[in-house]
Coordinates of C-alpha atoms in Angstrom, one line a residue:
M1 CA 142.3 83.7 -67.0
G2 CA 141.3 84.3 -63.2
H3 CA 142.8 81.3 -62.1
K4 CA 145.8 81.9 -64.1
M5 CA 146.4 85.4 -62.5
N6 CA 145.7 83.9 -59.1
L7 CA 148.1 81.2 -59.6
S8 CA 150.9 83.5 -60.9
A9 CA 150.7 85.8 -57.6
A10 CA 150.9 82.7 -55.5
E11 CA 153.9 81.5 -57.3
T12 CA 155.7 85.0 -57.0
A13 CA 155.2 85.1 -53.3
G14 CA 156.4 81.3 -53.1
Y15 CA 159.7 82.5 -55.0
Q16 CA 160.2 85.3 -52.6
D17 CA 159.9 83.1 -49.6
D18 CA 162.3 80.7 -51.3
D19 CA 165.1 83.4 -51.1
T20 CA 164.9 83.7 -47.5
A21 CA 164.5 80.0 -47.0
L22 CA 167.8 79.1 -48.7
R23 CA 169.5 80.4 -45.4
G24 CA 168.4 77.3 -43.8
E25 CA 167.9 73.6 -44.7
V26 CA 164.8 73.0 -43.2
G27 CA 163.2 76.2 -44.7
Y28 CA 164.9 75.5 -48.1
K29 CA 163.3 71.9 -48.2
E30 CA 159.7 73.5 -47.2
A31 CA 159.9 75.7 -49.9
Q32 CA 161.0 73.2 -52.4
Q33 CA 157.8 71.3 -51.3
D34 CA 155.6 74.5 -51.3
C35 CA 156.8 74.9 -55.2
A36 CA 155.9 71.1 -55.6
V37 CA 152.4 71.5 -54.3
L38 CA 152.0 74.5 -56.4
K39 CA 153.0 72.7 -59.6
A40 CA 150.8 69.7 -58.8
L41 CA 147.9 72.1 -58.4
R42 CA 148.6 73.7 -61.7
F43 CA 149.1 70.5 -63.2
M44 CA 145.7 69.2 -62.2
I45 CA 144.0 72.3 -63.1
K46 CA 145.6 72.1 -66.7
A47 CA 144.6 68.5 -66.9
L48 CA 140.9 69.2 -65.8
L49 CA 140.2 72.3 -68.0
P50 CA 139.5 70.0 -71.0
L51 CA 136.9 68.3 -68.9
V52 CA 135.4 71.5 -67.7
L53 CA 134.9 72.9 -71.1
V54 CA 133.4 69.7 -72.4
F55 CA 131.0 69.7 -69.5
A56 CA 130.3 73.5 -70.5
L57 CA 129.4 72.6 -74.0
C58 CA 127.2 69.9 -72.7
F59 CA 125.7 72.3 -70.6
S60 CA 124.9 74.6 -73.5
F61 CA 123.7 72.0 -75.6
S62 CA 121.3 70.6 -72.9
A63 CA 119.9 74.3 -72.0
S64 CA 119.3 74.8 -75.7
A65 CA 117.5 71.5 -76.0
L66 CA 115.5 72.3 -72.7
T67 CA 114.2 75.6 -74.2
P68 CA 110.6 75.7 -72.8
F69 CA 107.7 75.3 -75.1
E70 CA 106.1 78.7 -75.7
F71 CA 102.4 78.9 -75.8
S72 CA 99.6 81.4 -74.7
V73 CA 96.1 81.2 -73.5
E74 CA 93.6 82.3 -76.1
Q75 CA 90.4 81.9 -74.2
A76 CA 88.5 80.0 -71.5
Q77 CA 85.1 78.8 -72.1
L78 CA 83.1 78.0 -68.9
V79 CA 79.9 76.3 -68.8
M80 CA 80.1 74.8 -65.6
P81 CA 81.0 72.4 -64.4
D82 CA 82.9 72.0 -67.9
I83 CA 85.7 74.1 -68.5
T84 CA 87.5 74.3 -72.0
V85 CA 90.7 76.2 -72.3
Y86 CA 92.3 77.1 -75.7
F87 CA 96.0 77.7 -76.3
N88 CA 98.1 79.2 -79.2
A89 CA 101.7 78.2 -79.8
E90 CA 104.7 79.9 -81.6
D91 CA 105.3 76.6 -83.1
P92 CA 101.8 75.1 -83.8
A93 CA 103.5 71.9 -85.3
A94 CA 105.2 71.0 -82.2
W95 CA 102.6 70.4 -79.3
P96 CA 104.3 68.3 -76.6
E97 CA 103.1 66.0 -74.2
T98 CA 102.1 67.4 -70.8
S99 CA 100.6 66.7 -67.4
V100 CA 98.4 69.6 -65.8
T101 CA 96.7 70.4 -62.6
A102 CA 94.1 73.4 -62.4
S103 CA 92.1 75.1 -59.9
L104 CA 89.4 77.8 -60.1
G105 CA 89.8 80.1 -57.2
D106 CA 90.4 77.5 -54.2
V107 CA 88.6 74.9 -55.8
A108 CA 90.6 71.9 -57.5
L109 CA 89.5 70.9 -60.9
E110 CA 89.5 67.3 -62.5
T111 CA 91.7 67.3 -65.8
V112 CA 89.4 65.4 -68.3
D113 CA 91.6 66.0 -71.4
A114 CA 95.4 67.1 -70.9
G115 CA 96.6 66.2 -74.2
F116 CA 96.4 69.8 -76.3
T117 CA 93.9 68.1 -78.5
Q118 CA 92.3 69.9 -81.5
D119 CA 88.8 70.8 -81.0
E120 CA 86.2 68.9 -83.0
N121 CA 83.1 71.2 -82.2
D122 CA 82.0 74.0 -84.5
T123 CA 83.6 77.3 -84.5
L124 CA 81.7 80.7 -84.9
Y125 CA 83.4 83.4 -86.3
I126 CA 82.0 86.8 -85.6
F127 CA 83.5 89.4 -88.3
I128 CA 82.9 93.0 -87.3
V129 CA 83.3 95.7 -90.1
D130 CA 84.0 99.2 -89.6
C131 CA 81.8 100.9 -92.5
S132 CA 82.5 104.5 -91.7
T133 CA 84.0 107.1 -94.3
S134 CA 87.5 107.1 -92.8
I135 CA 87.7 103.5 -94.3
T136 CA 89.1 103.8 -97.9
V137 CA 87.8 102.3 -101.0
P138 CA 90.9 99.8 -101.5
Q139 CA 90.5 98.6 -98.3
M140 CA 86.7 97.9 -98.2
N141 CA 87.1 96.4 -101.5
N142 CA 89.9 94.2 -100.1
I143 CA 88.1 93.4 -97.0
K144 CA 84.8 92.1 -98.7
Q145 CA 87.0 90.0 -100.8
A146 CA 88.6 88.4 -97.8
L147 CA 85.4 87.7 -96.3
I148 CA 83.9 86.2 -99.6
W149 CA 87.1 83.8 -99.7
F150 CA 86.5 83.0 -96.0
A151 CA 82.7 81.9 -96.8
E152 CA 83.7 79.9 -99.8
N153 CA 86.5 78.1 -98.2
K154 CA 85.5 77.6 -94.6
K155 CA 85.1 74.1 -93.2
D156 CA 81.9 72.5 -92.5
S157 CA 82.5 73.0 -88.7
E158 CA 83.1 76.6 -89.4
R159 CA 80.1 79.4 -89.0
L160 CA 80.2 83.0 -90.3
M161 CA 78.3 85.9 -88.4
L162 CA 78.7 89.3 -89.8
I163 CA 78.3 92.8 -87.9
S164 CA 78.7 96.1 -89.6
F165 CA 79.0 99.3 -87.6
G166 CA 79.2 103.1 -88.4
E167 CA 76.8 105.4 -86.9
S168 CA 75.1 102.3 -85.7
V169 CA 75.5 98.5 -85.2
N170 CA 73.8 96.2 -87.5
V171 CA 73.7 92.2 -87.3
L172 CA 73.8 91.1 -91.1
L173 CA 74.4 87.7 -90.9
N174 CA 73.8 85.0 -88.1
G175 CA 75.5 81.9 -89.2
D176 CA 72.7 80.1 -90.6
E177 CA 72.6 81.5 -94.2
N178 CA 73.4 79.7 -97.0
L179 CA 76.5 80.6 -99.2
E180 CA 74.7 82.6 -101.8
D181 CA 72.9 84.8 -99.4
A182 CA 76.3 85.1 -97.3
V183 CA 78.3 86.4 -100.5
A184 CA 75.4 88.7 -101.5
T185 CA 75.5 90.3 -98.1
I186 CA 79.2 90.6 -97.9
E187 CA 79.0 92.3 -101.4
S188 CA 76.5 95.0 -100.0
L189 CA 79.0 96.3 -97.4
D190 CA 79.7 100.0 -97.9
R191 CA 81.8 102.8 -96.3
S192 CA 78.9 105.3 -96.2
E193 CA 78.4 106.0 -92.6
S194 CA 79.9 109.3 -91.0
G195 CA 80.1 108.0 -87.4
T196 CA 81.9 105.2 -85.8
V197 CA 80.6 103.3 -82.5
L198 CA 83.6 100.7 -82.6
F199 CA 83.4 100.0 -78.7
D200 CA 79.5 99.5 -79.2
A201 CA 80.0 97.1 -82.1
V202 CA 82.6 94.9 -80.2
N203 CA 80.3 94.8 -77.0
R204 CA 77.5 93.7 -79.4
A205 CA 79.5 90.8 -80.6
V206 CA 80.4 90.0 -77.0
T207 CA 76.7 89.9 -76.0
L208 CA 75.8 87.7 -79.0
S209 CA 78.4 85.2 -78.0
E210 CA 77.1 85.1 -74.4
N211 CA 73.4 84.6 -75.5
I212 CA 74.0 81.4 -77.6
P213 CA 72.4 78.5 -75.9
D214 CA 74.8 76.6 -73.6
T215 CA 73.7 73.3 -75.2
V216 CA 75.3 74.2 -78.6
P217 CA 79.0 73.1 -78.2
L218 CA 80.4 76.3 -80.2
R219 CA 83.8 77.8 -80.0
R220 CA 83.4 81.6 -80.5
V221 CA 86.0 84.0 -82.0
A222 CA 85.7 87.7 -83.2
V223 CA 87.6 89.2 -86.4
L224 CA 87.6 92.9 -86.3
F225 CA 88.3 95.4 -89.3
S226 CA 88.9 99.0 -88.2
D227 CA 91.2 102.0 -88.2
A228 CA 90.5 101.8 -84.6
E229 CA 89.0 105.6 -84.8
E230 CA 86.3 106.0 -82.1
F231 CA 84.1 109.2 -82.4
A232 CA 80.8 108.1 -80.3
V233 CA 79.7 110.1 -77.4
G234 CA 77.7 108.6 -74.5
S235 CA 78.2 105.0 -75.8
Y236 CA 80.3 102.3 -74.6
T237 CA 83.7 103.4 -73.2
Y238 CA 87.2 101.8 -73.8
D239 CA 87.6 101.2 -70.0
E240 CA 84.2 99.3 -69.9
L241 CA 85.0 97.3 -72.7
F242 CA 88.6 96.6 -71.4
N243 CA 87.2 95.3 -68.1
K244 CA 84.8 93.2 -69.9
L245 CA 87.0 91.5 -72.4
T246 CA 89.6 90.7 -69.8
T247 CA 87.0 88.1 -68.2
Q248 CA 84.9 87.1 -71.2
S249 CA 85.8 84.1 -73.3
L250 CA 85.6 86.0 -76.9
P251 CA 89.1 86.6 -78.1
I252 CA 89.2 89.6 -80.5
Y253 CA 91.6 89.2 -83.6
A254 CA 91.8 92.6 -84.9
V255 CA 92.9 93.7 -88.5
G256 CA 94.2 97.1 -87.6
L257 CA 94.2 99.1 -90.8
N258 CA 97.3 101.1 -91.1
T259 CA 95.6 104.2 -91.9
G260 CA 94.6 104.8 -88.3
T261 CA 96.9 106.7 -85.7
T262 CA 99.7 105.1 -83.7
Q263 CA 97.8 106.0 -80.5
S264 CA 94.4 104.6 -81.7
L265 CA 96.0 101.3 -83.2
N266 CA 97.9 100.8 -79.8
A267 CA 94.8 101.1 -77.8
L268 CA 93.2 98.6 -80.2
G269 CA 96.0 96.1 -79.8
V270 CA 95.6 96.4 -75.6
L271 CA 92.0 95.5 -76.2
A272 CA 92.7 92.6 -78.5
R273 CA 95.4 91.2 -76.1
S274 CA 93.5 91.5 -73.1
S275 CA 90.7 89.2 -74.8
G276 CA 93.3 86.5 -75.7
G277 CA 93.5 87.7 -79.2
D278 CA 96.1 90.0 -81.2
I279 CA 96.3 92.6 -83.5
L280 CA 97.8 92.6 -87.1
V281 CA 98.6 96.1 -88.4
T282 CA 97.6 95.8 -92.1
P283 CA 97.9 97.9 -95.5
Y284 CA 95.1 97.7 -97.4
D285 CA 96.9 95.1 -99.9
A286 CA 97.8 92.8 -97.3
I287 CA 94.0 92.2 -95.5
F288 CA 93.7 88.9 -97.4
D289 CA 96.8 87.7 -96.0
S290 CA 96.0 88.6 -92.5
V291 CA 92.5 87.0 -92.6
G292 CA 94.2 83.8 -93.6
R293 CA 96.7 84.0 -91.0
I294 CA 94.1 84.6 -88.3
A295 CA 92.0 81.5 -89.7
D296 CA 95.4 79.5 -89.6
T297 CA 96.1 80.5 -86.0
V298 CA 92.5 79.8 -84.7
R299 CA 92.5 76.2 -86.5
A300 CA 95.9 75.4 -85.0
S301 CA 95.1 76.0 -81.5
R302 CA 94.7 73.3 -79.1
K303 CA 92.5 72.7 -76.2
I304 CA 92.5 71.0 -72.6
S305 CA 89.4 70.3 -70.7
F306 CA 88.8 70.3 -66.9
R307 CA 85.6 69.8 -64.8
A308 CA 84.6 71.4 -61.6
P309 CA 82.8 69.4 -58.7
T310 CA 79.5 71.4 -59.2
N311 CA 77.9 73.7 -61.9
E312 CA 77.9 76.4 -59.4
V313 CA 78.6 80.2 -60.9
S314 CA 79.8 83.1 -58.7
H315 CA 79.0 85.8 -61.4
A316 CA 82.2 87.3 -60.1
P317 CA 85.8 87.3 -61.3
E318 CA 87.9 84.6 -60.4
N319 CA 91.5 83.2 -61.0
L320 CA 91.6 80.0 -63.2
V321 CA 95.2 78.8 -62.6
M322 CA 96.8 76.0 -64.6
Q323 CA 100.3 74.4 -63.9
F324 CA 101.8 72.4 -66.8
T325 CA 104.6 70.0 -66.6
I326 CA 106.5 69.7 -70.0
D327 CA 109.7 68.1 -70.4
G328 CA 110.5 68.4 -66.7
E329 CA 109.8 72.1 -66.6
T330 CA 106.9 73.5 -64.7
L331 CA 105.0 76.2 -66.3
T332 CA 102.0 78.3 -64.8
K333 CA 99.2 80.0 -67.0
E334 CA 96.7 82.0 -65.1
V335 CA 93.6 83.6 -66.8
R336 CA 90.8 85.9 -65.1
V337 CA 87.2 84.7 -65.7
V338 CA 83.8 85.4 -64.7
P339 CA 81.8 82.0 -64.3
G340 CA 78.1 82.8 -65.3
R341 CA 76.8 80.0 -67.4
W342 CA 76.1 76.5 -66.5
I343 CA 74.5 73.2 -67.7
P344 CA 71.3 72.3 -65.3
D345 CA 71.9 69.6 -63.1
T346 CA 68.7 67.6 -62.6
T347 CA 70.0 64.6 -60.7
P348 CA 69.6 64.7 -56.8
P349 CA 72.5 63.6 -54.7
G350 CA 72.6 60.2 -53.1
I351 CA 74.3 58.4 -50.0
E352 CA 76.9 56.1 -51.5
T353 CA 77.7 54.1 -48.1
V354 CA 77.6 54.4 -44.4
E355 CA 80.2 52.9 -42.0
A356 CA 80.8 52.7 -38.4
T357 CA 84.3 53.8 -38.2
S358 CA 84.1 53.0 -34.2
S359 CA 81.8 52.0 -31.6
N360 CA 80.3 55.6 -31.5
T361 CA 81.2 57.1 -34.9
L362 CA 79.3 57.0 -38.1
K363 CA 80.8 58.1 -41.4
I364 CA 78.4 58.8 -44.2
Y365 CA 79.8 59.2 -48.0
F366 CA 77.6 61.4 -50.0
S367 CA 77.8 61.1 -54.1
E368 CA 78.9 64.6 -54.6
P369 CA 79.5 67.8 -52.7
V370 CA 76.2 68.8 -50.7
Y371 CA 74.9 71.5 -48.4
G372 CA 73.2 70.8 -45.1
A373 CA 75.8 67.8 -44.1
D374 CA 77.4 69.9 -41.3
N375 CA 74.3 70.5 -39.4
I376 CA 73.4 68.3 -36.3
E377 CA 69.8 68.9 -36.7
N378 CA 69.7 66.8 -40.4
Y379 CA 70.5 63.7 -38.7
L380 CA 68.6 61.0 -36.9
V381 CA 70.2 57.7 -35.5
G382 CA 67.9 55.0 -34.0
D383 CA 67.4 51.3 -33.3
G384 CA 63.6 51.4 -33.6
T385 CA 62.9 52.0 -29.9
L386 CA 65.5 54.5 -28.7
E387 CA 67.1 57.5 -30.5
Y388 CA 70.8 58.4 -30.1
T389 CA 72.0 61.7 -29.6
V390 CA 74.3 63.3 -32.6
Q391 CA 77.0 65.2 -30.4
Q392 CA 78.9 66.3 -33.0
V393 CA 79.2 66.6 -37.0
T394 CA 82.1 67.1 -39.2
Y395 CA 81.8 67.6 -42.9
I396 CA 84.8 66.9 -45.0
P397 CA 84.5 68.4 -48.5
E398 CA 87.3 66.5 -50.0
E399 CA 85.7 63.2 -49.4
Y400 CA 82.1 64.3 -49.8
A401 CA 81.6 62.7 -46.3
A402 CA 80.2 63.8 -42.8
V403 CA 81.5 62.1 -39.5
L404 CA 78.6 61.6 -37.1
S405 CA 79.8 61.6 -33.2
L406 CA 77.0 59.9 -30.9
A407 CA 76.9 60.3 -27.2
D408 CA 76.3 56.8 -26.6
V409 CA 78.0 53.6 -27.7
L410 CA 76.5 51.4 -30.4
E411 CA 75.8 48.0 -29.2
N412 CA 75.5 44.5 -31.3
A413 CA 72.3 45.6 -33.1
Q414 CA 70.9 47.3 -36.1
Y415 CA 70.4 51.0 -36.5
T416 CA 68.8 53.4 -38.8
V417 CA 70.4 56.7 -40.0
T418 CA 68.1 59.3 -41.4
C419 CA 69.4 62.2 -43.3
M420 CA 67.0 65.5 -43.9
N421 CA 67.5 68.8 -45.6
V422 CA 70.6 68.0 -47.3
T423 CA 71.0 69.3 -51.0
D424 CA 73.8 69.1 -53.6
R425 CA 76.0 71.9 -54.2
S426 CA 74.6 73.0 -57.5
M427 CA 72.7 76.0 -59.0
E428 CA 69.5 74.0 -58.6
K429 CA 70.1 72.8 -55.1
N430 CA 68.7 69.4 -55.7
A431 CA 67.6 67.7 -52.3
L432 CA 67.7 64.2 -51.2
S433 CA 64.5 62.4 -52.5
A434 CA 62.6 62.6 -49.0
P435 CA 64.3 61.7 -45.7
H436 CA 67.0 59.2 -46.6
T437 CA 67.0 56.1 -44.4
L438 CA 69.7 53.6 -44.2
T439 CA 70.4 50.4 -42.1
V440 CA 73.7 50.1 -40.5
G441 CA 75.0 46.9 -38.9
I442 CA 77.4 47.2 -35.8
P443 CA 78.5 43.7 -35.3
G444 CA 80.1 43.2 -31.8
G445 CA 80.3 47.1 -31.7
A446 CA 83.3 46.9 -34.0
A447 CA 83.7 49.1 -37.2
A448 CA 81.9 47.2 -40.1
D449 CA 80.8 47.9 -43.8
A450 CA 77.4 49.6 -44.2
V451 CA 74.8 47.2 -45.8
I452 CA 72.8 49.3 -48.5
G453 CA 70.1 47.5 -50.2
G454 CA 71.4 44.1 -49.3
S455 CA 74.9 44.6 -50.8
V456 CA 78.1 45.4 -49.0
E457 CA 80.1 48.5 -50.4
G458 CA 83.4 50.1 -49.3
P459 CA 83.8 53.9 -48.7
V460 CA 83.9 55.9 -51.6
T461 CA 86.9 57.0 -51.8
H462 CA 105.1 73.4 -59.5
I463 CA 108.5 72.6 -59.9
D464 CA 111.7 74.1 -60.1
T465 CA 113.9 72.5 -62.6
G466 CA 117.2 73.3 -61.3
A467 CA 119.6 70.4 -61.1
A468 CA 116.8 67.9 -61.6
G469 CA 116.9 69.1 -65.4
H470 CA 120.9 68.4 -65.2
S471 CA 121.7 65.3 -63.2
W472 CA 125.4 65.6 -64.7
V473 CA 126.0 68.7 -62.6
P474 CA 126.8 67.0 -59.2
P475 CA 129.2 64.6 -60.7
L476 CA 131.1 67.5 -62.4
I477 CA 131.3 69.2 -59.0
L478 CA 132.2 66.0 -57.0
L479 CA 135.1 65.5 -59.9
V480 CA 136.6 69.0 -59.6
A481 CA 136.6 68.8 -55.7
A482 CA 138.0 65.4 -55.7
A483 CA 140.8 66.5 -57.8
I484 CA 141.6 69.4 -55.8
I485 CA 141.6 67.5 -52.3
A486 CA 143.9 64.8 -54.0
A487 CA 146.3 67.5 -55.1
F488 CA 146.4 69.0 -51.6
A489 CA 146.8 65.8 -49.9
I490 CA 149.6 64.7 -52.1
G491 CA 151.3 67.9 -51.0
V492 CA 150.5 67.4 -47.4
H493 CA 152.0 64.0 -47.5
Q494 CA 155.3 65.0 -49.2
R495 CA 155.7 67.8 -46.8
K496 CA 155.5 65.5 -43.8
K497 CA 158.1 63.0 -45.3
S498 CA 160.5 66.1 -45.9
R499 CA 160.0 67.2 -42.2
A500 CA 160.6 63.6 -41.0
A501 CA 163.6 63.3 -43.1
V502 CA 165.0 66.6 -41.9
A503 CA 164.6 65.7 -38.2
S504 CA 167.0 62.7 -38.4
A505 CA 169.5 64.6 -40.4
P506 CA 172.5 66.5 -39.0
A507 CA 171.8 70.0 -37.3
P508 CA 171.4 72.8 -39.9
R509 CA 174.2 75.5 -40.3
P510 CA 173.8 78.6 -38.1
F511 CA 172.6 81.5 -40.0
E512 CA 172.0 85.3 -39.3
P513 CA 168.5 85.8 -38.1
S514 CA 166.3 87.2 -40.4
A515 CA 164.8 90.8 -40.2
P516 CA 161.7 91.0 -37.9
P517 CA 158.5 90.6 -39.8
S518 CA 156.7 93.6 -40.6
P519 CA 153.8 94.9 -38.8
P520 CA 150.5 94.0 -39.9
P521 CA 148.6 96.3 -41.8
A522 CA 146.1 98.8 -40.1
V523 CA 142.5 97.6 -40.2
E524 CA 140.5 99.9 -42.5
P525 CA 137.2 101.3 -40.8
R526 CA 134.1 99.3 -42.0
H527 CA 131.0 101.3 -42.9
H528 CA 127.5 99.7 -43.0
F529 CA 125.1 100.9 -45.5
A530 CA 121.6 99.6 -44.9
A531 CA 119.8 98.0 -47.9
Q532 CA 117.1 100.0 -49.5
N533 CA 113.8 98.9 -49.8
V534 CA 113.5 96.5 -52.9
Q535 CA 110.3 95.7 -54.6
P536 CA 109.8 92.7 -57.1
L537 CA 108.3 94.0 -60.2
R538 CA 106.9 91.6 -62.7
M539 CA 105.5 92.8 -66.4
V540 CA 104.8 90.9 -69.6
V541 CA 106.1 93.3 -72.3
T542 CA 105.3 92.9 -76.0
D543 CA 107.9 94.8 -77.9
Q544 CA 107.8 96.7 -81.1
N545 CA 108.1 93.4 -83.2
G546 CA 105.0 91.9 -81.5
M547 CA 107.3 89.6 -79.5
A548 CA 106.2 88.9 -75.7
H549 CA 108.5 88.7 -72.9
Q550 CA 108.2 88.3 -69.3
V551 CA 110.3 90.7 -67.1
D552 CA 111.1 90.6 -63.5
L553 CA 112.8 93.1 -61.9
K554 CA 114.0 94.4 -58.4
V555 CA 113.2 98.0 -58.1
T556 CA 114.7 100.2 -55.7
G557 CA 113.2 103.8 -56.1
S558 CA 112.4 103.8 -59.6
I559 CA 113.1 102.5 -63.2
F560 CA 113.1 104.5 -66.6
V561 CA 111.6 103.1 -69.9
G562 CA 112.4 104.6 -73.3
R563 CA 114.5 104.5 -76.4
S564 CA 118.0 105.5 -74.9
E565 CA 120.6 103.2 -73.5
I566 CA 120.6 104.9 -70.2
C567 CA 117.2 103.7 -69.5
N568 CA 116.6 100.6 -67.2
L569 CA 114.4 99.2 -70.1
Y570 CA 115.0 100.5 -73.6
F571 CA 113.8 99.6 -76.8
D572 CA 114.6 100.2 -80.6
D573 CA 111.2 101.8 -81.1
A574 CA 111.2 105.2 -83.0
C575 CA 107.6 105.9 -81.7
L576 CA 109.5 106.0 -78.1
A577 CA 110.9 109.2 -76.5
A578 CA 114.8 108.8 -75.5
Q579 CA 113.3 108.6 -71.8
H580 CA 109.6 108.1 -72.0
F581 CA 108.1 107.1 -68.8
V582 CA 109.1 106.1 -65.2
I583 CA 107.8 103.4 -62.7
E584 CA 108.2 104.3 -59.3
A585 CA 108.0 101.9 -56.1
K586 CA 106.6 103.6 -53.3
D587 CA 105.0 101.8 -49.8
G588 CA 104.6 98.2 -51.8
C589 CA 102.9 99.9 -54.7
F590 CA 104.0 101.0 -58.3
F591 CA 103.3 104.2 -59.9
V592 CA 103.5 105.3 -63.7
Q593 CA 104.3 108.7 -64.8
D594 CA 104.8 110.1 -68.4
L595 CA 108.2 112.2 -68.6
G596 CA 106.3 115.0 -70.7
T597 CA 106.7 113.1 -74.1
P598 CA 104.6 114.5 -77.1
D599 CA 102.9 111.1 -77.7
G600 CA 102.2 110.4 -74.1
T601 CA 101.8 107.2 -71.8
F602 CA 98.6 105.3 -71.6
V603 CA 97.2 103.0 -68.8
N604 CA 94.4 101.0 -70.1
G605 CA 93.8 103.4 -73.2
V606 CA 93.8 106.4 -70.6
R607 CA 96.5 109.1 -71.0
V608 CA 98.5 109.4 -68.0
G609 CA 99.0 112.9 -66.5
N610 CA 100.1 112.9 -62.9
A611 CA 101.7 109.7 -61.1
R612 CA 99.1 106.7 -61.5
K613 CA 99.1 103.8 -59.3
L614 CA 99.2 100.6 -61.0
N615 CA 96.7 97.6 -60.4
D616 CA 97.0 94.0 -61.2
R617 CA 97.1 93.5 -65.0
D618 CA 96.9 97.1 -65.8
T619 CA 98.1 97.7 -69.6
I620 CA 100.9 100.5 -70.1
T621 CA 101.2 101.6 -73.6
A622 CA 103.9 103.6 -75.0
G623 CA 105.0 104.0 -78.5
Q624 CA 104.7 100.5 -80.1
V625 CA 105.3 98.7 -76.7
T626 CA 102.9 97.5 -74.2
F627 CA 103.7 96.7 -70.6
V628 CA 101.0 94.4 -68.6
Y629 CA 101.5 94.7 -64.9
H630 CA 101.1 91.5 -62.7
A631 CA 100.9 92.4 -59.0
G632 CA 102.1 90.0 -56.2

């Protein structure tokens, strides 16, 4: 419609000019050509409009066909150097083909298996049951029935561990019992304890998971039954547990019994999601169904395997970053991990080859990353009579290679290179087995392959989709541009022909001069308003329906969140106030503050009073909605 309005205005201006131009033959003919050009343009646009609509429909269809595959990280298990990452998908039957690269901190990882494969190893389910008096009799009965069903129908590769808690935490099953003993233990569960040490129970499950021997290829998953009430004093706190779960490899799937308060269940949901799991708020008659859904989710997950260059662990938080290419789209997944377990390395490092890269330079290739290879004092080079001074050593980590620069030129002779005090980069720091000596031949002073044991060896050697996903966009642009240029060229050509014809015609009739042109309109004063400081804000929002969305905003000053449509972010959540809380951008940081609501706003489970600064991965809970803040 905008094009039509613009053309109508142009035509009106053209017809007004025609009334004046009719007083002279030249002006009249030019006006005719102006009208012809406008008619040609209008004809071309009308002719192109169906094509544009067809391309728009194609774009809509193509865009819908390229909807990215939605999946999330459930857990990352690190037993260095091996790293296994498990994923859940909204549509577990449609896992796509993918290529993936990954890094742990600043170390690139080798992709061992990028095929979203099913896990064939054993899976340990750690069931954690709230046995406090706040659990109703129907709830407890259905919990026991669901656990017995799982014990009777679990796969051979699945094991069942059982923890109960109330005033204390008790490990009732360790996963090795037979079916009869397991069922008898489950049936003995009772809601008789007055206290609730929920956080201690979850912490015990995490500790048990950590202490399983690393030689056992076992996936760990926890399933928690509770109304989320915590009455313990002096035990494990919410914040301590939250920080632990965000960096451990035990996803918590919570069956949140709906007799708990909204605030408590929301806080439990934050804990579950921070671990890579989720929460199902469940009435007593749907407990059986929730256990089945959790089992289906775990069984339908897929894994990708990576390997680090060494088995070294940092015992400190690091970022595991994965970049996936799926159907031309690049997706980045990031998870916070703490490498703390490793597979023992008993293999010492070796030297694969030594080669002369010039008349005074030697290059030594090690079999794996090493320490000590950059120290001049760890090398001796000689010919049996003289020793040659090593002036400089450069270690190239990417090649596991050290380059030795010598003070003297190596002649046509045999030389011995000795390496000392060099260890592999492992937790064991395995050393080269005694000083390592190799003989290097330098024929004619030129570079040559190294001779090792009589054999000759050589050296050991994110995407924006944009238009790349729609290759038809450039042809469409060129088609429209070519049509407009053609119409313009036709108009110019006809105007030139008209002017040539008029130049050879008799002189036009005299006519009265037209009124002098109107003076140009006065130039309006301009005002410059400097742009305010804009800060990018990224959050992953899980709405009242349990759907997760990534939200990217440009914040100038502050944004409001609540139920009212006047808010920058608003939700159909009856538990939210009309204006619930505000996020303020200030000095490169973001601060959250509750707006005096009765139910409050929580950050990592702690109620917010005054403005609180947000740190990376802080979780805001308001009503039934959670917001995970991502810095940077």
